[in-house]
mmCIF file of N, CA and C in Angstrom:
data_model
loop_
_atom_site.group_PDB
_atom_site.id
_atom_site.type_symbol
_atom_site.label_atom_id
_atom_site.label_comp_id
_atom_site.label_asym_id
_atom_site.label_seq_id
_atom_site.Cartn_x
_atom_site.Cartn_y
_atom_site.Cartn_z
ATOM 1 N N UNK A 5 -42.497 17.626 103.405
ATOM 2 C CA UNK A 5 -41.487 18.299 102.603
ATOM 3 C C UNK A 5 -40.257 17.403 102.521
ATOM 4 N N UNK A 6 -39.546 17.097 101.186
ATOM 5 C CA UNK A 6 -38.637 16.536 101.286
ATOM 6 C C UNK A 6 -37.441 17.150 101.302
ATOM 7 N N UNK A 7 -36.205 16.547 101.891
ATOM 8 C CA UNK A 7 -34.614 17.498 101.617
ATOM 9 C C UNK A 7 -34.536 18.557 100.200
ATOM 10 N N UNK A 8 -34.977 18.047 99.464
ATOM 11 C CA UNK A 8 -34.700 18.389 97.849
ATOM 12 C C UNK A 8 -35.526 19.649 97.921
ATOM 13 N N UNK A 9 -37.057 19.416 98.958
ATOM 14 C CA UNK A 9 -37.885 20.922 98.260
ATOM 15 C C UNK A 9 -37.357 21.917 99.193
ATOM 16 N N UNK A 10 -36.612 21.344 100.652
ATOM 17 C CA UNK A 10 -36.364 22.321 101.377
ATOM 18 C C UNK A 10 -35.278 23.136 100.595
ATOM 19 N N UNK A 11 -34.289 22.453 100.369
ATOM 20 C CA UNK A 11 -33.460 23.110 99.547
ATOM 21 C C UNK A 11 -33.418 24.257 98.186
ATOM 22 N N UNK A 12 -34.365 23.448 97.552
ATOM 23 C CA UNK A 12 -35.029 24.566 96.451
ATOM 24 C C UNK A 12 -35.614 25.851 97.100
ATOM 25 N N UNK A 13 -36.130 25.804 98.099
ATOM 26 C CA UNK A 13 -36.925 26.688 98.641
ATOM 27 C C UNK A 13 -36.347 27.712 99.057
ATOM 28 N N UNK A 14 -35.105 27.723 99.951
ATOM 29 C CA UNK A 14 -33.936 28.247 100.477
ATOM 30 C C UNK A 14 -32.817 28.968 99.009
ATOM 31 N N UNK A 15 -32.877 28.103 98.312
ATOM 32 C CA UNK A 15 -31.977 28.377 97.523
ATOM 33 C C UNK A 15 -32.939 29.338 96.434
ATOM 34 N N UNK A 16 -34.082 29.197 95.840
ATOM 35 C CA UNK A 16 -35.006 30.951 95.724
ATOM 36 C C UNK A 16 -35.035 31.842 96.592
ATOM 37 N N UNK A 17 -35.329 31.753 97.682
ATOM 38 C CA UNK A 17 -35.136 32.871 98.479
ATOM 39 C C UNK A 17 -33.789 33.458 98.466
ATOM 40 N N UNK A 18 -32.737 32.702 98.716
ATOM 41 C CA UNK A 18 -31.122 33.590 98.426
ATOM 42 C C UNK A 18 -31.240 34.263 96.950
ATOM 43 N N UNK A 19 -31.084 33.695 95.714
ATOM 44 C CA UNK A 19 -31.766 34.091 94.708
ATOM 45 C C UNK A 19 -31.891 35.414 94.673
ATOM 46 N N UNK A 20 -33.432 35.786 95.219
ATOM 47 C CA UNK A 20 -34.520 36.877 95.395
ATOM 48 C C UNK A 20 -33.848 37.612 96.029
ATOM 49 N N UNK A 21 -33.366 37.492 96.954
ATOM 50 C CA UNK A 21 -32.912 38.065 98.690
ATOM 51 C C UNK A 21 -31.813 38.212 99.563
ATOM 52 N N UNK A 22 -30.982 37.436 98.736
ATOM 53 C CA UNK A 22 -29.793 36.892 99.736
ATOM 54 C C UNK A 22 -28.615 38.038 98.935
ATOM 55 N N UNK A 23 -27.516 38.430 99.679
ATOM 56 C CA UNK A 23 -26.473 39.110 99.355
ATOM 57 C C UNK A 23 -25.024 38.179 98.697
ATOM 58 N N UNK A 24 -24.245 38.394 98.011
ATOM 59 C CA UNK A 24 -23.074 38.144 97.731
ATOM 60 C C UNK A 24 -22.401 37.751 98.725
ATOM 61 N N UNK A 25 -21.726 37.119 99.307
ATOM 62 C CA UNK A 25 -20.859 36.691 100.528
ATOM 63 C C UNK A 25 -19.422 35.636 99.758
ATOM 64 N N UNK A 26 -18.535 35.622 100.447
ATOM 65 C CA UNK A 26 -17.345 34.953 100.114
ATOM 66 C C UNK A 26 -16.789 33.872 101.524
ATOM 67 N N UNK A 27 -17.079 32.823 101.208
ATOM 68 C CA UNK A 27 -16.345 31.593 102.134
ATOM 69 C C UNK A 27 -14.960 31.420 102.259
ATOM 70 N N UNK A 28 -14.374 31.587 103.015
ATOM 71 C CA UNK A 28 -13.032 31.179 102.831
ATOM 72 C C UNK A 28 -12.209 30.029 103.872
ATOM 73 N N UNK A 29 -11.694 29.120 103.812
ATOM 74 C CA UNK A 29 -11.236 27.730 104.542
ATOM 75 C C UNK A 29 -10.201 28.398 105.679
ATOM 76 N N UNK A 30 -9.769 29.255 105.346
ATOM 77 C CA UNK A 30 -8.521 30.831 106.112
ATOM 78 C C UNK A 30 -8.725 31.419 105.991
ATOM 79 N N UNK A 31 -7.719 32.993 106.163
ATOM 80 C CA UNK A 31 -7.523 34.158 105.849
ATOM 81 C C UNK A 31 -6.770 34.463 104.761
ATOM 82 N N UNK A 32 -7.085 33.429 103.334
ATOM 83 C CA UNK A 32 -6.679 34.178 102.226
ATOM 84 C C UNK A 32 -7.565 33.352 101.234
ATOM 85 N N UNK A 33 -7.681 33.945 99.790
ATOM 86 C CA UNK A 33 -8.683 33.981 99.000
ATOM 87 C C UNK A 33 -8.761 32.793 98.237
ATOM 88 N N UNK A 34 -7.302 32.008 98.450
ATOM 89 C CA UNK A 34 -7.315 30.988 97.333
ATOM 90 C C UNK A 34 -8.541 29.752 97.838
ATOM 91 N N UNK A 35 -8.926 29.434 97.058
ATOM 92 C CA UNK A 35 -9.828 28.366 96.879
ATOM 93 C C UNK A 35 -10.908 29.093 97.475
ATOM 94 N N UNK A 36 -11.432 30.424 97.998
ATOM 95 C CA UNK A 36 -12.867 30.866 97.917
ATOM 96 C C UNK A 36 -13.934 30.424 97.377
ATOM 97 N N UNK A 37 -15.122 30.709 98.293
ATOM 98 C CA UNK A 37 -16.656 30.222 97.176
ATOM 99 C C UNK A 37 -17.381 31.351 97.356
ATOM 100 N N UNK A 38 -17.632 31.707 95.965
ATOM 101 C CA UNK A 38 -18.856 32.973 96.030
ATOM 102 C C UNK A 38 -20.319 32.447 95.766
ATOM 103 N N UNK A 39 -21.259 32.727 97.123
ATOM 104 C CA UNK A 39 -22.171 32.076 97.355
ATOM 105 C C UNK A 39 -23.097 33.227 97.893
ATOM 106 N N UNK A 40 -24.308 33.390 97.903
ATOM 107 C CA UNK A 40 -25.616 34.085 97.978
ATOM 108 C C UNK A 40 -26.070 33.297 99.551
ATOM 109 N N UNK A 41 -26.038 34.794 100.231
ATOM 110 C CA UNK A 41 -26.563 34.029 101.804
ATOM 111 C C UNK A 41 -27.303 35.512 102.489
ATOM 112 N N UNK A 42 -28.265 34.853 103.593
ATOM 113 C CA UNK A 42 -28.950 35.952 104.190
ATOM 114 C C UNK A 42 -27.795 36.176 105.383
ATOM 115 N N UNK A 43 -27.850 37.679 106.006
ATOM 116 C CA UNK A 43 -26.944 38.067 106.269
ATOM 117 C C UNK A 43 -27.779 39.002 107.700
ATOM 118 N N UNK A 44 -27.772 38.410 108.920
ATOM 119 C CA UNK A 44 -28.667 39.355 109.813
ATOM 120 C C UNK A 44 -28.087 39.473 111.105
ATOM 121 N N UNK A 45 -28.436 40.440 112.068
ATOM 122 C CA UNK A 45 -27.639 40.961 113.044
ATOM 123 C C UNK A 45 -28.150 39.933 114.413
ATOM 124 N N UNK A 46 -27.818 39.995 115.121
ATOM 125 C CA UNK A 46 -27.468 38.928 116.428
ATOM 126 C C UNK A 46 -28.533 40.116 117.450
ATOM 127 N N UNK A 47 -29.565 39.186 117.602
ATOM 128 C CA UNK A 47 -30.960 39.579 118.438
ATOM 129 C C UNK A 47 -30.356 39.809 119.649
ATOM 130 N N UNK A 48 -30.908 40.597 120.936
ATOM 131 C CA UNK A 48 -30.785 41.051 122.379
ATOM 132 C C UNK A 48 -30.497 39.355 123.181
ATOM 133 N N UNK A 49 -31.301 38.993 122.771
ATOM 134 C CA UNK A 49 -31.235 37.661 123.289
ATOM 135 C C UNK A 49 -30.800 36.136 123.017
ATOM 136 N N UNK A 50 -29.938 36.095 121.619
ATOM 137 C CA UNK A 50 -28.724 35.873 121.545
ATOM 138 C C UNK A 50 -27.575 35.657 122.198
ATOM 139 N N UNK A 51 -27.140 36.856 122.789
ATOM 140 C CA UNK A 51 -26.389 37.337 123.382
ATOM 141 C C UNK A 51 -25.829 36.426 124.107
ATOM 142 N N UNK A 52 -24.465 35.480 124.057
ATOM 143 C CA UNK A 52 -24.053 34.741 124.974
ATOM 144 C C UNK A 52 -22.510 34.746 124.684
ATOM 145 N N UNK A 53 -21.821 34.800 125.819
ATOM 146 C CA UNK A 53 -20.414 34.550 125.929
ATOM 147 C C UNK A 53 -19.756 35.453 125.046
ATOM 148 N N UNK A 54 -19.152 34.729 124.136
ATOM 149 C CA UNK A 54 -18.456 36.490 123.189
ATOM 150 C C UNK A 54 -19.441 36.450 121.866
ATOM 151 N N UNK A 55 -20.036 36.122 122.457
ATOM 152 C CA UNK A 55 -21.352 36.623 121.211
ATOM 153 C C UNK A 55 -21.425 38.318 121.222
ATOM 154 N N UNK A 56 -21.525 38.811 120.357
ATOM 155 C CA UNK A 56 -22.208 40.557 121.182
ATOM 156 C C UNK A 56 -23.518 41.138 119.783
ATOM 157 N N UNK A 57 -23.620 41.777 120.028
ATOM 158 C CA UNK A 57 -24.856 42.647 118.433
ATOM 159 C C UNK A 57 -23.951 43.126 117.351
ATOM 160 N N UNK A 58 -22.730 42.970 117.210
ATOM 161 C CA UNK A 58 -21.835 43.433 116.460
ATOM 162 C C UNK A 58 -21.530 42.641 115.796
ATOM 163 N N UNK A 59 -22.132 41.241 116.256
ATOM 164 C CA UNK A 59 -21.526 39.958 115.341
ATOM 165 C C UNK A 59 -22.620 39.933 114.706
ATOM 166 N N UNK A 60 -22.908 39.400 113.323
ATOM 167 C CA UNK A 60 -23.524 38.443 112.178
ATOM 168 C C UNK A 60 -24.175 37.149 112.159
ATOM 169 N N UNK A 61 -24.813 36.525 111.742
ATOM 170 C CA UNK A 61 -25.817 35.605 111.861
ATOM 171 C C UNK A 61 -25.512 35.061 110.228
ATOM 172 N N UNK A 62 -25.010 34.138 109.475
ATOM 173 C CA UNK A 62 -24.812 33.844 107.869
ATOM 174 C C UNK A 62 -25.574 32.686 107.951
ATOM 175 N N UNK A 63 -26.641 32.513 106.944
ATOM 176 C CA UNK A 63 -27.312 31.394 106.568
ATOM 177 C C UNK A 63 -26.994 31.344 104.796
ATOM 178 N N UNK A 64 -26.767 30.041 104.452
ATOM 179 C CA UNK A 64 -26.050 29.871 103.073
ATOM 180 C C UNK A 64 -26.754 28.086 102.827
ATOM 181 N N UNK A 65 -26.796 28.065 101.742
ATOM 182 C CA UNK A 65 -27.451 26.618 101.044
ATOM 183 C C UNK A 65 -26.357 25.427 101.329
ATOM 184 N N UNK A 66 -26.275 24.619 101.182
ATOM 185 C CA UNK A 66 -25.587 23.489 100.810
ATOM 186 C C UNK A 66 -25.058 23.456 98.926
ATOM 187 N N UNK A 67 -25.803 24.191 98.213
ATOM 188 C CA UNK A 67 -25.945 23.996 96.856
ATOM 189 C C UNK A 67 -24.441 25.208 96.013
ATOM 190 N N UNK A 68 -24.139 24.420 95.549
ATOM 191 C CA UNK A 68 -22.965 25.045 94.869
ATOM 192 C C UNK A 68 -21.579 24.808 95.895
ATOM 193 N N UNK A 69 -21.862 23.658 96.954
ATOM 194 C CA UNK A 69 -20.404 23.493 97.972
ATOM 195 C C UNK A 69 -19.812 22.273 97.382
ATOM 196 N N UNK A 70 -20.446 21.877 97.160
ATOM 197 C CA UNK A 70 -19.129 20.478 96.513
ATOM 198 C C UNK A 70 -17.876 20.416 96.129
ATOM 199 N N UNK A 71 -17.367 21.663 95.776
ATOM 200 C CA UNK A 71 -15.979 22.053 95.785
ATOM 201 C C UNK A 71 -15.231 22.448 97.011
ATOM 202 N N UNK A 72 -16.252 23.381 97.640
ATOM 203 C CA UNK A 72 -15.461 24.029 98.431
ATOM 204 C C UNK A 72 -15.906 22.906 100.049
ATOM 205 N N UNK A 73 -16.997 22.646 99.867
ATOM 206 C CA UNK A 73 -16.726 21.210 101.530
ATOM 207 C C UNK A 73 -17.310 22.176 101.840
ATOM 208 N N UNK A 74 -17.733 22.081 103.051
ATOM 209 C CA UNK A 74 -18.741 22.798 104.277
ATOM 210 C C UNK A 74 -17.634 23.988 105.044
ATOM 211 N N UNK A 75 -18.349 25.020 105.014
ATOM 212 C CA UNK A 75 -17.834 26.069 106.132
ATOM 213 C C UNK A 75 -17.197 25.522 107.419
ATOM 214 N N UNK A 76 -16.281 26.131 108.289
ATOM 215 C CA UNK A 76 -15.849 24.948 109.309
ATOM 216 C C UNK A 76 -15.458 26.106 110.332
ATOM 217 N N UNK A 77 -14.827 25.833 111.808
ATOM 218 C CA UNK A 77 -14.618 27.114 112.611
ATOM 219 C C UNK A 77 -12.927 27.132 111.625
ATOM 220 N N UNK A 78 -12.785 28.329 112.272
ATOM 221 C CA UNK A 78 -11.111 28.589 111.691
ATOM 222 C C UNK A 78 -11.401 29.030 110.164
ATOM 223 N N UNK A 79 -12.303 29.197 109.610
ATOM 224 C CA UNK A 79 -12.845 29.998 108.521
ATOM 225 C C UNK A 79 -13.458 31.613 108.354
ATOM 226 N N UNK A 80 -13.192 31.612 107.592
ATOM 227 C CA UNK A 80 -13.955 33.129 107.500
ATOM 228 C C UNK A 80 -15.125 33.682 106.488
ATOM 229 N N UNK A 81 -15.713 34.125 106.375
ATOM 230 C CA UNK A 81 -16.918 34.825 105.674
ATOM 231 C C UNK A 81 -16.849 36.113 105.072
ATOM 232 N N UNK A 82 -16.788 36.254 104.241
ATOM 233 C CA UNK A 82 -16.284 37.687 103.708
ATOM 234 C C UNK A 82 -18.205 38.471 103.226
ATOM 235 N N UNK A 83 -18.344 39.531 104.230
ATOM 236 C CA UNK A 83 -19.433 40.069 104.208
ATOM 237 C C UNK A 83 -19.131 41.690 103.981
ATOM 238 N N UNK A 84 -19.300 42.482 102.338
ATOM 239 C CA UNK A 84 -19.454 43.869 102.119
ATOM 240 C C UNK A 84 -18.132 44.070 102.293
ATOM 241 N N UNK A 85 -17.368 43.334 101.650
ATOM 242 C CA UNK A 85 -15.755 43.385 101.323
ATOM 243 C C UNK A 85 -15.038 42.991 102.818
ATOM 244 N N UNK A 86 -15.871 43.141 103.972
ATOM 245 C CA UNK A 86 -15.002 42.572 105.502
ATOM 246 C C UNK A 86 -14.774 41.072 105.544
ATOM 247 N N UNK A 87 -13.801 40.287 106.022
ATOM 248 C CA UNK A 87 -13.659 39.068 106.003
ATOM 249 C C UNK A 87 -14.170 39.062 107.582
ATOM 250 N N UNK A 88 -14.989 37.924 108.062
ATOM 251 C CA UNK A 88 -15.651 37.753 109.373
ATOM 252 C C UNK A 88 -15.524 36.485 110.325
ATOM 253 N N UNK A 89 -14.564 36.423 111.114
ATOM 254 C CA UNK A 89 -14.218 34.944 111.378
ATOM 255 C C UNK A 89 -15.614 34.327 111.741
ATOM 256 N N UNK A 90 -15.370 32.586 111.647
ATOM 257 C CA UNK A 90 -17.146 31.660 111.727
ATOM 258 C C UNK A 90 -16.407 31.713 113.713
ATOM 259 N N UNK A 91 -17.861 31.936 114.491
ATOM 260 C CA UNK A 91 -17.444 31.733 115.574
ATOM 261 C C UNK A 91 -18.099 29.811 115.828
ATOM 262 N N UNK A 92 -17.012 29.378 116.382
ATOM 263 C CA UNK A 92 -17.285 28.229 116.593
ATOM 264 C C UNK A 92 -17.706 27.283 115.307
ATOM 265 N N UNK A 93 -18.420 26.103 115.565
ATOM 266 C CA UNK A 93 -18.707 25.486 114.482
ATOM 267 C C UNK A 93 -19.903 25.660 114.196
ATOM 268 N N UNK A 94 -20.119 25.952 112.262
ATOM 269 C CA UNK A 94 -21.632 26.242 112.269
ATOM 270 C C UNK A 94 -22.612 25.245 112.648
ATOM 271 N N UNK A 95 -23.791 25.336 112.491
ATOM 272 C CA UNK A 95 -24.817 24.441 112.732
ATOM 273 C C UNK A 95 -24.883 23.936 111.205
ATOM 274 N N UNK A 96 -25.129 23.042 111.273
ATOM 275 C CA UNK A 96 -25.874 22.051 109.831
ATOM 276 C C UNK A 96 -26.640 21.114 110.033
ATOM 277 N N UNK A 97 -27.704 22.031 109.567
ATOM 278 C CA UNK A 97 -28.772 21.050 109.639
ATOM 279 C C UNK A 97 -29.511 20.543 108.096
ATOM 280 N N UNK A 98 -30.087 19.424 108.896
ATOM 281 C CA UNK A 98 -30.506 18.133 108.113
ATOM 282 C C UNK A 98 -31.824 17.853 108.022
ATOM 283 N N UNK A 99 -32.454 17.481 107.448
ATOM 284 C CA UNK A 99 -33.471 16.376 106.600
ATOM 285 C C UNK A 99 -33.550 14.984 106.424
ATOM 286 N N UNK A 100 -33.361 14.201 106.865
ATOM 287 C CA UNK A 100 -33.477 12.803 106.068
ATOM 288 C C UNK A 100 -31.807 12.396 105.807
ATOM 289 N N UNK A 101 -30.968 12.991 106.514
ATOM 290 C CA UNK A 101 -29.520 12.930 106.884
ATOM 291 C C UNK A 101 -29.321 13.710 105.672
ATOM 292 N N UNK A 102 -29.790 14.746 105.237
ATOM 293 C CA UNK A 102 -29.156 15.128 104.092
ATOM 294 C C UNK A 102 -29.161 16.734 104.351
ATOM 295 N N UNK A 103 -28.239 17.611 104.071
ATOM 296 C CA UNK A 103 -27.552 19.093 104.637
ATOM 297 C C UNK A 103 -28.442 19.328 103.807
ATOM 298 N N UNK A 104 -29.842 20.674 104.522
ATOM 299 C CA UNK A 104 -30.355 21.319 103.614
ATOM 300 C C UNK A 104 -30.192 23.094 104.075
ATOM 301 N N UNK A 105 -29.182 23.297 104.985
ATOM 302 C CA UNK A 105 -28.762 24.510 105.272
ATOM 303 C C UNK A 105 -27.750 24.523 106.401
ATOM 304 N N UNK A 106 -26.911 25.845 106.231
ATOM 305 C CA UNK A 106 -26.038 25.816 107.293
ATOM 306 C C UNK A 106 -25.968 27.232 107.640
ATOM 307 N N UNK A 107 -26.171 27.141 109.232
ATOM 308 C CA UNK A 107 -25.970 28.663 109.554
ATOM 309 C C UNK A 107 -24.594 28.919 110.461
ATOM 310 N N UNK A 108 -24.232 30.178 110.656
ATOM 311 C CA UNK A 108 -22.879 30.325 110.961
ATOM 312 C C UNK A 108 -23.138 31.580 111.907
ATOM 313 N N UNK A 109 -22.134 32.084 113.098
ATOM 314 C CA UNK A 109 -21.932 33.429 113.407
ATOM 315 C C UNK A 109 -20.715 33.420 112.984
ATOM 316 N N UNK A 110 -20.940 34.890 112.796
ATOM 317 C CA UNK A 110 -19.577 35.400 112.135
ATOM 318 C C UNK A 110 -19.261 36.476 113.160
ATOM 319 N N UNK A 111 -17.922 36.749 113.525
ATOM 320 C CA UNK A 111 -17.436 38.012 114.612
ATOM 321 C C UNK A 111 -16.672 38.924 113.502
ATOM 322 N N UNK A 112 -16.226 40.108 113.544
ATOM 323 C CA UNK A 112 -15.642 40.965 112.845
ATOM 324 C C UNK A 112 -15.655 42.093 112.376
#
């Protein structure tokens, strides 16, 4: 599989599946990205440090960020109108050095 099909692949499934979500660099709206991401709750075993089941799990494409740059900690996620701080820094992962997804916890 190359970067390109992983990406396509991910980016149908949000498509099909994925909810509305809002990125934000802070806690205010200017320069937002409205982006399609799966949106799931934080497993029993998860559970670490101030992690808890109350926090969020955001997986989102690489595709349509070129404006807005990569999610970062000190950001927020706006999930079902709640804004959700990113705990820590997301994961981004790669292919062939190339971002074919990034996942995030979100607290909030």
């Amino acid at each position: 599989m190359t970067p390109d099909q992983a990406i396509s692949m991910l980016d149908r499934q949000l498509a099909q599946h994925g909810q509305t979500v809002k990125l934000r660099k802070g806690n205010t709206a200017a320069g937002e990205a409205v982006v399609k991401a799966f949106v799931r709750g934080i497993a029993a075993d998860e559970i670490a440090g101030t992690i808890t089941q109350s926090d969020k799990k955001v997986t989102v494409s690489p595709t349509g960020l070129a404006t807005f740059g990569m999610p970062a900690a000190g950001g927020s996620v706006v999930v079902d109108g709640t804004p959700r701080a990113i705990v820590g820094s997301p994961e981004i992962l790669k292919m062939d050095d190339i971002i074919v997804r990034i996942n995030m916890v979100v607290k909030g």
